[in-house]
Amino acid sequence: MNTSVVSIQHNLLQKHRQDSKERGHVSIDSVGISFGNGPDRNIAVHETSLNIEPGEFVCILGPSGCGKSTLLNSVAGYVKPTTGRVLVDNAEITGPGPDRGMVFQQYSLLPWKTVLENIAFGPRLAGHSAAECHSIARTFLAMIGLSKMEKRYPGELSGGMQQRVGIARALANYPSVLLMDEPFGALDAQTRLMMQESLLDIWSEFGTTVLFVTHDVDEAIFLADRILIMSASPGTVIADLKVELERPRQSDMATSDLFISLKRTCLQYIRAESMKAFEQRECE
Ligand code: ADP
Ligand code: MG
C-alpha cells in the first residue's frame, strides 16, 4: 500500500489519541424533553444536568421507558431538548454530526456494501480519498479483529461481528464521543460478554468518551467508570456511582466484594424505580 496513505492514517490515530485527553467533554445543562402537546404531552426526560469528562466511560442505567434513549438522542442531535441545552466541548448541539458516533441495538449496516465499504463510508463523506478511506477502514478492521472479513457482506456475518463492524464504522469518523444505545441487547449472553471485553479493548486503544445506555446492571458495572441511574418516567438522574474496579476489567471481577456491593446498590434503585413505573401503568 502507498506509504503516504498509511502514514496519514497513522497520524490521524496518533492525533486522535492526543486530542482525546481534551476532547469529548459532554455537558447536559438543565435538559427537559417532552413529546406532543396539550393533554397528549408526554414528559420523557425531567430536568437533568450532568457533566462527562473527556475519555470517561459512562453508563446510563434505568428501567425500560425511563428516557435513556431520549437523553442519548439529545446528545446525538436527533432530539432537540424542550428546555436546556446539550454541549459537547462547549459547542451547543443543534443536530447530528461526525464528532458523535452512534451505535444502536439494530446493526444498521448497509447490506449492499462490503464490510470494508461500510466502515469507509463515513470517511468518504468527510472527503477523504478512496485510498485513505480504505486505509482508515483497515485500521479499524484490525482494531475489531475482523481484518479477514473485509470483503464479506453484513448478511454473511454473525450478530456479534456485525455489531463490531458497527462500532468500527462509528469510530472511523474519529468521534470525540461514542454514543451506544443498548448495543449488545440483541446478542446471546456468551457473545455479549465477549463483546463487552472487546469494546473495552477498543476503548482503551482508541481513547474516546463513551456514553453507553443499558438496562443490564452487570453490563454497566463491568464497563463503566461511572454509572448514572435514571428514575422511572419522566426520567432524571437520581444516582451517580463511581465504579472503582481496576482496569483492565476481568470477567472474574463479577464475584468480587466491590462488584457485588455495587450491584446491590444498583438493583435497589432499579427495583424501586421499576416498581414506580409499574404502579404508574396500573393507574393509567
Ligand atoms: P428508554 O430508552 O429508557 O426505554 P425512551 O427514551 O425510549 O425510554 O422513551 C421515554 C419516553 O418517551 C417513553 O414514554 C416513550 O414512549 C417516549 N418517546 C420516546 N420517543 C418518542 C417520540 N419520538 N415521540 C413520542 N414519544 C416518545
Ligand atoms: Mg431505549
Short mmCIF file of C-alpha atoms and ligand atoms in Angstrom, two decimals:
data_model
loop_
_atom_site.label_atom_id
_atom_site.label_comp_id
_atom_site.label_asym_id
_atom_site.label_seq_id
_atom_site.Cartn_x
_atom_site.Cartn_y
_atom_site.Cartn_z
CA MET A 1 0.00 0.00 0.00
CA ASN A 2 1.04 3.59 -0.64
CA THR A 3 3.23 4.54 2.38
CA SER A 4 2.00 8.15 2.49
CA VAL A 5 -1.60 6.89 2.89
CA VAL A 6 -0.53 4.62 5.72
CA SER A 7 1.31 7.48 7.42
CA ILE A 8 -1.72 9.81 7.06
CA GLN A 9 -3.78 7.13 8.76
CA HIS A 10 -1.18 6.58 11.46
CA ASN A 11 -1.01 10.33 12.11
CA LEU A 12 -4.81 10.60 12.35
CA LEU A 13 -4.89 7.90 15.02
CA GLN A 14 -1.96 9.40 16.94
CA LYS A 15 -3.54 12.84 16.82
CA HIS A 16 -6.88 11.43 17.95
CA ARG A 17 -5.23 9.73 20.95
CA GLN A 18 -3.57 13.00 21.99
CA ASP A 19 -6.73 15.08 21.43
CA SER A 20 -8.94 12.60 23.23
CA LYS A 21 -7.48 13.76 26.55
CA GLU A 22 -9.04 17.17 25.92
CA ARG A 23 -11.90 16.39 23.52
CA GLY A 24 -15.20 14.75 24.33
CA HIS A 25 -16.47 16.81 27.26
CA VAL A 26 -20.26 16.44 27.43
CA SER A 27 -22.41 18.87 29.37
CA ILE A 28 -26.13 18.27 29.77
CA ASP A 29 -27.45 21.51 31.14
CA SER A 30 -30.98 21.54 32.65
CA VAL A 31 -32.31 19.38 29.82
CA GLY A 32 -36.01 18.56 29.77
CA ILE A 33 -37.58 16.72 26.83
CA SER A 34 -41.31 16.41 26.08
CA PHE A 35 -43.19 14.97 23.14
CA GLY A 36 -46.62 16.12 21.97
CA ASN A 37 -48.77 18.99 23.20
CA GLY A 38 -51.74 19.66 25.46
CA PRO A 39 -53.34 16.57 27.05
CA ASP A 40 -51.15 14.31 24.87
CA ARG A 41 -47.94 15.84 26.24
CA ASN A 42 -45.50 13.18 27.39
CA ILE A 43 -42.53 14.26 29.51
CA ALA A 44 -39.76 11.81 28.55
CA VAL A 45 -36.87 13.47 30.42
CA HIS A 46 -37.35 15.60 33.51
CA GLU A 47 -34.87 18.44 34.06
CA THR A 48 -31.44 16.78 34.06
CA SER A 49 -27.94 18.20 34.42
CA LEU A 50 -24.66 16.33 34.28
CA ASN A 51 -21.07 16.54 33.10
CA ILE A 52 -18.94 13.87 31.49
CA GLU A 53 -15.17 14.26 31.29
CA PRO A 54 -13.06 13.55 28.18
CA GLY A 55 -12.26 9.85 27.90
CA GLU A 56 -14.73 8.76 30.59
CA PHE A 57 -16.80 5.61 30.10
CA VAL A 58 -20.25 6.38 31.49
CA CYS A 59 -23.21 4.01 31.58
CA ILE A 60 -26.78 5.26 31.83
CA LEU A 61 -28.83 2.64 33.64
CA GLY A 62 -32.57 2.70 34.17
CA PRO A 63 -35.86 0.84 33.78
CA SER A 64 -37.48 0.48 30.39
CA GLY A 65 -39.23 3.62 29.14
CA CYS A 66 -37.50 5.98 31.60
CA GLY A 67 -35.99 8.18 28.88
CA LYS A 68 -32.48 6.72 28.41
CA SER A 69 -32.64 6.64 24.62
CA THR A 70 -34.25 10.08 24.50
CA LEU A 71 -31.47 11.57 26.62
CA LEU A 72 -28.81 9.85 24.48
CA ASN A 73 -30.54 11.05 21.31
CA SER A 74 -30.35 14.62 22.57
CA VAL A 75 -26.55 14.26 22.72
CA ALA A 76 -26.58 12.64 19.26
CA GLY A 77 -28.60 15.62 17.99
CA TYR A 78 -31.60 13.54 16.85
CA VAL A 79 -33.86 15.02 19.53
CA LYS A 80 -33.93 18.70 20.44
CA PRO A 81 -34.32 19.41 24.17
CA THR A 82 -37.56 21.22 25.03
CA THR A 83 -35.71 23.12 27.75
CA GLY A 84 -31.99 23.47 28.49
CA ARG A 85 -29.16 22.52 26.18
CA VAL A 86 -26.51 19.93 25.45
CA LEU A 87 -22.91 20.99 24.84
CA VAL A 88 -20.01 18.93 23.53
CA ASP A 89 -16.69 20.69 24.04
CA ASN A 90 -18.55 23.92 24.77
CA ALA A 91 -20.44 23.88 21.46
CA GLU A 92 -24.23 23.59 21.68
CA ILE A 93 -25.64 20.57 19.85
CA THR A 94 -28.08 21.56 17.14
CA GLY A 95 -28.12 18.34 15.09
CA PRO A 96 -26.21 15.12 14.36
CA GLY A 97 -22.52 15.40 13.45
CA PRO A 98 -19.47 13.20 12.80
CA ASP A 99 -17.95 14.25 16.15
CA ARG A 100 -20.56 11.97 17.80
CA GLY A 101 -20.59 8.33 16.64
CA MET A 102 -23.74 6.32 17.32
CA VAL A 103 -24.15 2.55 17.71
CA PHE A 104 -27.68 1.15 18.01
CA GLN A 105 -29.04 -2.24 19.03
CA GLN A 106 -30.00 -2.89 15.40
CA TYR A 107 -26.77 -3.19 13.45
CA SER A 108 -27.80 -0.58 10.86
CA LEU A 109 -25.08 -1.51 8.37
CA LEU A 110 -25.62 -1.00 4.66
CA PRO A 111 -26.40 -4.55 3.45
CA TRP A 112 -25.33 -3.94 -0.15
CA LYS A 113 -21.85 -2.74 0.83
CA THR A 114 -18.95 -4.91 1.96
CA VAL A 115 -17.61 -4.68 5.50
CA LEU A 116 -14.71 -2.53 4.28
CA GLU A 117 -17.04 -0.20 2.36
CA ASN A 118 -19.38 0.12 5.33
CA ILE A 119 -16.54 1.32 7.55
CA ALA A 120 -15.10 3.54 4.82
CA PHE A 121 -18.48 5.22 4.25
CA GLY A 122 -18.09 7.98 6.89
CA PRO A 123 -14.53 8.98 5.90
CA ARG A 124 -15.72 9.03 2.26
CA LEU A 125 -18.48 11.53 3.18
CA ALA A 126 -15.86 13.56 5.06
CA GLY A 127 -13.95 13.96 1.78
CA HIS A 128 -11.01 11.56 2.19
CA SER A 129 -9.67 9.92 -0.98
CA ALA A 130 -10.65 6.31 -1.74
CA ALA A 131 -7.15 5.10 -0.77
CA GLU A 132 -7.26 6.99 2.55
CA CYS A 133 -10.75 5.67 3.30
CA HIS A 134 -9.62 2.09 2.76
CA SER A 135 -6.58 2.67 4.92
CA ILE A 136 -8.73 4.14 7.71
CA ALA A 137 -11.23 1.28 7.37
CA ARG A 138 -8.45 -1.34 7.53
CA THR A 139 -7.03 0.23 10.70
CA PHE A 140 -10.39 -0.14 12.43
CA LEU A 141 -11.00 -3.60 10.98
CA ALA A 142 -7.73 -4.66 12.60
CA MET A 143 -8.78 -2.99 15.87
CA ILE A 144 -12.00 -5.04 15.96
CA GLY A 145 -10.16 -8.22 14.89
CA LEU A 146 -12.04 -8.71 11.60
CA SER A 147 -9.35 -7.98 9.01
CA LYS A 148 -10.10 -11.22 7.21
CA MET A 149 -13.74 -10.26 6.71
CA GLU A 150 -13.27 -7.07 4.72
CA LYS A 151 -14.82 -8.42 1.51
CA ARG A 152 -17.82 -10.02 3.24
CA TYR A 153 -21.32 -8.52 3.24
CA PRO A 154 -23.12 -7.80 6.56
CA GLY A 155 -25.62 -10.62 5.96
CA GLU A 156 -22.73 -13.11 5.93
CA LEU A 157 -21.60 -12.16 9.46
CA SER A 158 -22.84 -13.22 12.91
CA GLY A 159 -24.67 -10.68 15.08
CA GLY A 160 -21.58 -10.09 17.22
CA MET A 161 -19.41 -9.50 14.16
CA GLN A 162 -21.95 -7.11 12.66
CA GLN A 163 -22.01 -5.13 15.87
CA ARG A 164 -18.20 -4.94 15.89
CA VAL A 165 -18.38 -3.56 12.35
CA GLY A 166 -20.99 -1.06 13.60
CA ILE A 167 -18.52 0.10 16.28
CA ALA A 168 -15.67 0.34 13.73
CA ARG A 169 -17.93 2.32 11.42
CA ALA A 170 -18.72 4.80 14.20
CA LEU A 171 -15.03 5.13 15.15
CA ALA A 172 -13.86 5.66 11.56
CA ASN A 173 -15.10 9.26 11.80
CA TYR A 174 -12.76 9.80 14.77
CA PRO A 175 -15.63 10.94 17.01
CA SER A 176 -14.90 12.67 20.30
CA VAL A 177 -17.92 10.93 21.83
CA LEU A 178 -19.20 7.41 21.15
CA LEU A 179 -22.91 7.00 21.92
CA MET A 180 -24.18 3.45 22.36
CA ASP A 181 -27.84 2.55 22.86
CA GLU A 182 -28.14 -0.99 24.25
CA PRO A 183 -25.72 -2.15 21.54
CA PHE A 184 -25.46 -5.73 22.80
CA GLY A 185 -29.13 -6.15 23.72
CA ALA A 186 -29.89 -8.46 20.79
CA LEU A 187 -26.92 -10.78 21.37
CA ASP A 188 -26.87 -14.06 23.28
CA ALA A 189 -25.31 -14.00 26.75
CA GLN A 190 -21.95 -15.52 25.76
CA THR A 191 -21.45 -13.26 22.72
CA ARG A 192 -22.49 -10.32 24.84
CA LEU A 193 -19.70 -10.96 27.37
CA MET A 194 -17.14 -11.25 24.59
CA MET A 195 -18.41 -8.01 23.05
CA GLN A 196 -18.10 -6.19 26.36
CA GLU A 197 -14.45 -7.26 26.68
CA SER A 198 -13.82 -6.39 23.06
CA LEU A 199 -15.39 -2.93 23.50
CA LEU A 200 -13.14 -2.20 26.50
CA ASP A 201 -10.06 -3.20 24.47
CA ILE A 202 -11.14 -0.93 21.61
CA TRP A 203 -11.90 1.92 24.00
CA SER A 204 -8.50 1.67 25.72
CA GLU A 205 -6.76 1.61 22.34
CA PHE A 206 -8.83 4.33 20.68
CA GLY A 207 -9.45 6.66 23.63
CA THR A 208 -12.78 8.44 23.45
CA THR A 209 -15.64 9.43 25.71
CA VAL A 210 -18.30 6.71 25.78
CA LEU A 211 -21.91 7.19 26.79
CA PHE A 212 -23.47 3.74 26.94
CA VAL A 213 -27.16 3.06 27.64
CA THR A 214 -28.17 -0.24 29.18
CA HIS A 215 -30.78 -1.73 31.49
CA ASP A 216 -28.36 -4.52 32.50
CA VAL A 217 -26.72 -3.88 35.88
CA ASP A 218 -23.81 -6.35 35.38
CA GLU A 219 -23.02 -4.84 32.00
CA ALA A 220 -22.96 -1.31 33.46
CA ILE A 221 -20.64 -2.28 36.34
CA PHE A 222 -18.30 -4.30 34.10
CA LEU A 223 -17.88 -1.46 31.60
CA ALA A 224 -18.21 1.87 33.34
CA ASP A 225 -16.08 4.36 35.19
CA ARG A 226 -19.34 5.90 36.35
CA ILE A 227 -22.95 4.73 36.40
CA LEU A 228 -25.79 7.23 36.17
CA ILE A 229 -29.08 5.74 37.30
CA MET A 230 -32.29 7.22 35.92
CA SER A 231 -35.61 7.34 37.74
CA ALA A 232 -38.84 5.95 36.36
CA SER A 233 -40.57 8.10 33.75
CA PRO A 234 -40.23 11.07 33.49
CA GLY A 235 -36.58 10.14 33.86
CA THR A 236 -33.87 12.10 35.53
CA VAL A 237 -30.52 11.08 37.02
CA ILE A 238 -31.06 10.04 40.65
CA ALA A 239 -27.66 8.45 41.39
CA ASP A 240 -24.11 8.96 40.15
CA LEU A 241 -21.96 5.99 41.22
CA LYS A 242 -18.23 5.66 40.69
CA VAL A 243 -17.03 2.17 39.70
CA GLU A 244 -13.68 1.74 41.46
CA LEU A 245 -12.86 -1.66 39.93
CA GLU A 246 -9.38 -1.62 38.44
CA ARG A 247 -8.70 -1.83 34.71
CA PRO A 248 -8.27 -3.88 32.64
CA ARG A 249 -11.54 -5.41 33.77
CA GLN A 250 -11.63 -9.20 34.07
CA SER A 251 -14.77 -11.32 33.99
CA ASP A 252 -13.94 -12.88 37.40
CA MET A 253 -14.29 -9.42 38.99
CA ALA A 254 -18.03 -10.10 38.95
CA THR A 255 -17.54 -12.18 42.11
CA SER A 256 -15.52 -9.52 43.97
CA ASP A 257 -16.98 -7.80 47.07
CA LEU A 258 -16.80 -4.42 45.35
CA PHE A 259 -18.78 -5.65 42.32
CA ILE A 260 -21.40 -7.36 44.47
CA SER A 261 -21.93 -4.39 46.75
CA LEU A 262 -22.25 -2.02 43.77
CA LYS A 263 -24.67 -4.46 42.15
CA ARG A 264 -26.80 -4.50 45.30
CA THR A 265 -26.94 -0.69 45.33
CA CYS A 266 -27.87 -0.50 41.63
CA LEU A 267 -30.54 -3.19 41.97
CA GLN A 268 -32.14 -1.39 44.91
CA TYR A 269 -32.50 1.76 42.81
CA ILE A 270 -33.70 -0.12 39.71
CA ARG A 271 -36.23 -2.21 41.66
CA ALA A 272 -37.69 0.85 43.36
CA GLU A 273 -37.93 2.72 40.04
CA SER A 274 -39.35 -0.26 38.13
CA MET A 275 -41.99 -0.64 40.85
CA LYS A 276 -42.94 3.04 40.46
CA ALA A 277 -43.16 2.60 36.67
CA PHE A 278 -45.36 -0.49 37.13
CA GLU A 279 -47.68 1.35 39.55
CA GLN A 280 -47.92 4.31 37.16
CA ARG A 281 -49.01 1.96 34.34
CA GLU A 282 -51.54 0.25 36.61
CA CYS A 283 -53.10 3.63 37.48
CA GLU A 284 -53.44 4.71 33.84
P1 ADP B 1 -35.90 4.07 27.32
O1 ADP B 1 -34.85 4.19 26.27
O2 ADP B 1 -35.42 4.37 28.70
O3 ADP B 1 -36.61 2.75 27.28
P2 ADP B 1 -37.22 6.13 25.75
O4 ADP B 1 -36.27 7.26 25.81
O5 ADP B 1 -37.25 5.33 24.51
O6 ADP B 1 -37.02 5.19 27.03
O7 ADP B 1 -38.69 6.68 25.97
C1 ADP B 1 -39.04 7.53 27.07
C2 ADP B 1 -40.48 8.00 26.88
O8 ADP B 1 -40.57 8.89 25.79
C3 ADP B 1 -41.47 6.87 26.59
O9 ADP B 1 -42.68 7.17 27.25
C4 ADP B 1 -41.63 6.93 25.09
O10 ADP B 1 -42.89 6.46 24.70
C5 ADP B 1 -41.50 8.42 24.83
N1 ADP B 1 -40.97 8.72 23.47
C6 ADP B 1 -39.72 8.44 23.04
N2 ADP B 1 -39.54 8.88 21.79
C7 ADP B 1 -40.73 9.45 21.41
C8 ADP B 1 -41.20 10.10 20.23
N3 ADP B 1 -40.40 10.27 19.16
N4 ADP B 1 -42.47 10.58 20.22
C9 ADP B 1 -43.27 10.45 21.32
N5 ADP B 1 -42.89 9.85 22.45
C10 ADP B 1 -41.65 9.35 22.51
MG MG B 2 -34.20 2.79 24.83
#
